[in-house]
Amino acid sequence: NAGVMQNPRHLVRRRGQEARLRCSPMKGHSHVYWYRQLPEEGLKFMVYLQKENIIDESGMPKERFSAEFPKEGPSILRIQQVVRGDSAAYFCASSPSAREQAFFGQGTRLTVV
Amino acid sequence: QQQVKQSPQSLIVQKGGISIINCAYENTAFDYFPWYQQFPGKGPALLIAIRPDVSEKKEGRFTISFNKSAKQFSLHIMDSQPGDSATYFCAAIFQGAQKLVFGQGTRLTINP
């Protein structure tokens, strides 16, 4: 039973490029959460999705960031026109329902150069 | 009001000693308080959690103490071991929601 899978593990993008981060939840999990961790800081909630629906995006920056969790395939966090300040570790977590424990993936470390 | 404040930022403890990490919150709507352990290059892993109707929860060497009136909770690691060296995060969650609010983290080092 594989855990939450995130890829790539490391991603380097030049300023202005697009970053696409993927998250495959654990088997049987239909709830996905994205968090961002800046260096030396705690994790900050970004967005909560169920299959084909965005439930809570209160932590998402208003511009350049978007997330989806299609009926088939992984959840995608997309960052358009990346800037240096987007450099961070992005973690995905999944749970089988809204009231059950969420498990975290190993994260994608985005570096913008 | 949604913040969770964690201290200390870093902590060094001798092997066999007790490690204590403290957290405080403001919003009384929080109803679940987990602690996460994170090793370098890894994602956070749930360590232990408590609900506000309980004052203490113990699992092995790990204990959460909860003071509802003071809106504070703490993690105690007894007989600390070098393998416990990691970053620890407290968190809080609202009833009916799944959005974790994390503290800033404590980098714990256990000296052999």
Coordinates of N, CA, C and O in Angstrom, one line a residue, chain A residues 3-53:
Chain A
G3 N 2.3 5.0 -0.1 CA 1.9 6.2 0.6 C 1.5 7.3 -0.5 O 1.4 7.0 -1.7
V4 N 1.4 8.5 0.0 CA 1.1 9.6 -0.9 C 2.4 9.9 -1.7 O 3.5 10.0 -1.2
M5 N 2.2 9.9 -3.0 CA 3.3 10.0 -3.9 C 3.3 11.4 -4.5 O 2.3 11.8 -5.1
Q6 N 4.5 12.1 -4.4 CA 4.6 13.4 -5.0 C 5.8 13.3 -6.0 O 6.8 12.8 -5.7
N7 N 5.6 14.0 -7.1 CA 6.7 14.1 -8.1 C 6.5 15.4 -8.8 O 5.4 16.0 -9.0
P8 N 7.7 16.0 -9.2 CA 9.0 15.5 -8.9 C 9.4 15.8 -7.5 O 8.7 16.6 -6.8
R9 N 10.4 15.2 -7.0 CA 10.9 15.5 -5.6 C 11.6 16.8 -5.6 O 11.5 17.5 -4.6
H10 N 12.3 17.1 -6.6 CA 13.0 18.4 -6.8 C 12.7 19.0 -8.1 O 12.6 18.3 -9.1
L11 N 12.4 20.3 -8.1 CA 12.1 21.0 -9.4 C 12.8 22.3 -9.4 O 12.7 23.1 -8.4
V12 N 13.5 22.6 -10.5 CA 14.2 23.9 -10.6 C 13.5 24.6 -11.8 O 13.4 24.0 -12.9
R13 N 13.1 25.8 -11.6 CA 12.5 26.6 -12.7 C 13.2 28.0 -12.7 O 13.5 28.5 -11.6
R14 N 13.3 28.5 -13.9 CA 13.7 29.9 -14.0 C 12.5 30.9 -13.8 O 11.4 30.5 -14.0
R15 N 12.8 32.0 -13.3 CA 11.8 33.0 -13.1 C 10.9 33.2 -14.4 O 11.5 33.3 -15.5
G16 N 9.6 33.2 -14.3 CA 8.7 33.4 -15.4 C 8.2 32.0 -16.0 O 7.3 32.0 -16.7
Q17 N 8.9 30.9 -15.6 CA 8.4 29.6 -16.1 C 7.2 29.1 -15.3 O 6.9 29.7 -14.3
E18 N 6.7 28.0 -15.7 CA 5.6 27.4 -15.0 C 6.1 26.2 -14.3 O 6.9 25.5 -14.7
A19 N 5.5 26.0 -13.1 CA 5.8 24.8 -12.3 C 4.6 23.9 -12.1 O 3.5 24.5 -11.8
R20 N 4.7 22.6 -12.4 CA 3.6 21.7 -12.2 C 4.0 20.7 -11.2 O 4.9 19.9 -11.5
L21 N 3.3 20.6 -10.1 CA 3.6 19.6 -9.0 C 2.4 18.6 -9.0 O 1.3 19.0 -9.0
R22 N 2.8 17.3 -8.9 CA 1.8 16.3 -8.9 C 1.7 15.5 -7.6 O 2.7 15.4 -6.9
C23 N 0.5 15.1 -7.3 CA 0.3 14.4 -6.1 C -0.7 13.2 -6.3 O -1.8 13.5 -6.7
S24 N -0.2 12.0 -6.1 CA -1.1 10.9 -6.2 C -1.5 10.4 -4.8 O -0.6 10.0 -4.0
P25 N -2.7 10.5 -4.4 CA -3.1 10.2 -3.0 C -3.0 8.7 -2.8 O -2.8 7.9 -3.7
M26 N -3.1 8.3 -1.5 CA -3.1 6.9 -1.1 C -4.3 6.3 -1.7 O -5.4 6.9 -1.9
K27 N -4.2 5.0 -2.0 CA -5.4 4.2 -2.5 C -6.6 4.4 -1.6 O -6.5 4.2 -0.4
G28 N -7.7 4.7 -2.2 CA -8.9 4.8 -1.4 C -9.1 6.2 -0.8 O -10.2 6.5 -0.2
H29 N -8.2 7.1 -1.0 CA -8.3 8.5 -0.5 C -8.8 9.4 -1.6 O -8.2 9.5 -2.7
S30 N -9.9 10.1 -1.3 CA -10.5 11.1 -2.3 C -10.3 12.5 -1.9 O -10.9 13.4 -2.5
H31 N -9.7 12.8 -0.7 CA -9.5 14.1 -0.2 C -8.0 14.5 -0.3 O -7.2 13.7 0.2
V32 N -7.7 15.6 -0.9 CA -6.3 16.0 -1.1 C -6.1 17.4 -0.5 O -7.0 18.3 -0.7
Y33 N -5.0 17.7 0.1 CA -4.6 19.0 0.7 C -3.2 19.3 0.2 O -2.4 18.5 0.2
W34 N -3.0 20.6 -0.1 CA -1.7 21.1 -0.4 C -1.3 22.1 0.7 O -2.1 23.0 1.1
Y35 N 0.0 22.0 1.1 CA 0.6 22.9 2.0 C 1.9 23.4 1.5 O 2.6 22.7 0.7
R36 N 2.3 24.6 1.9 CA 3.6 25.1 1.5 C 4.4 25.4 2.7 O 3.9 25.9 3.7
Q37 N 5.7 25.0 2.6 CA 6.6 25.2 3.7 C 7.8 26.1 3.3 O 8.6 25.6 2.5
L38 N 7.9 27.3 3.8 CA 9.0 28.1 3.4 C 10.1 27.8 4.4 O 9.9 27.2 5.4
P39 N 11.4 28.1 4.0 CA 12.5 27.7 4.8 C 12.4 28.2 6.2 O 12.0 29.3 6.5
E40 N 12.7 27.3 7.2 CA 12.7 27.6 8.6 C 11.3 28.0 9.1 O 11.1 28.7 10.1
E41 N 10.2 27.6 8.4 CA 8.9 27.9 8.8 C 8.0 26.7 8.9 O 8.3 25.7 8.3
G42 N 6.9 26.8 9.5 CA 5.9 25.8 9.5 C 5.1 25.7 8.2 O 5.3 26.5 7.3
L43 N 4.3 24.7 8.1 CA 3.5 24.5 6.9 C 2.3 25.4 6.9 O 1.7 25.6 8.0
K44 N 2.0 25.9 5.7 CA 0.9 26.8 5.6 C -0.1 26.1 4.6 O 0.3 25.8 3.5
F45 N -1.4 26.0 5.1 CA -2.4 25.5 4.2 C -2.6 26.3 2.9 O -2.6 27.5 3.0
M46 N -2.8 25.6 1.8 CA -3.1 26.3 0.6 C -4.5 26.0 0.1 O -5.3 26.9 -0.1
V47 N -4.8 24.7 -0.1 CA -6.0 24.3 -0.8 C -6.4 22.9 -0.4 O -5.6 22.1 -0.1
Y48 N -7.7 22.7 -0.4 CA -8.3 21.4 0.0 C -9.2 21.0 -1.2 O -10.1 21.8 -1.6
L49 N -9.0 19.8 -1.7 CA -9.8 19.4 -2.9 C -10.4 18.0 -2.7 O -9.7 17.1 -2.0
Q50 N -11.5 17.8 -3.2 CA -12.0 16.4 -3.4 C -12.1 16.2 -4.9 O -11.8 17.1 -5.7
K51 N -12.4 15.0 -5.3 CA -12.4 14.7 -6.7 C -13.2 15.7 -7.5 O -14.4 15.9 -7.2
E52 N -12.6 16.4 -8.4 CA -13.2 17.4 -9.3 C -13.8 18.6 -8.6 O -14.4 19.4 -9.3
N53 N -13.6 18.7 -7.3 CA -14.1 19.9 -6.6 C -13.0 20.6 -5.7 O -12.2 19.9 -5.1

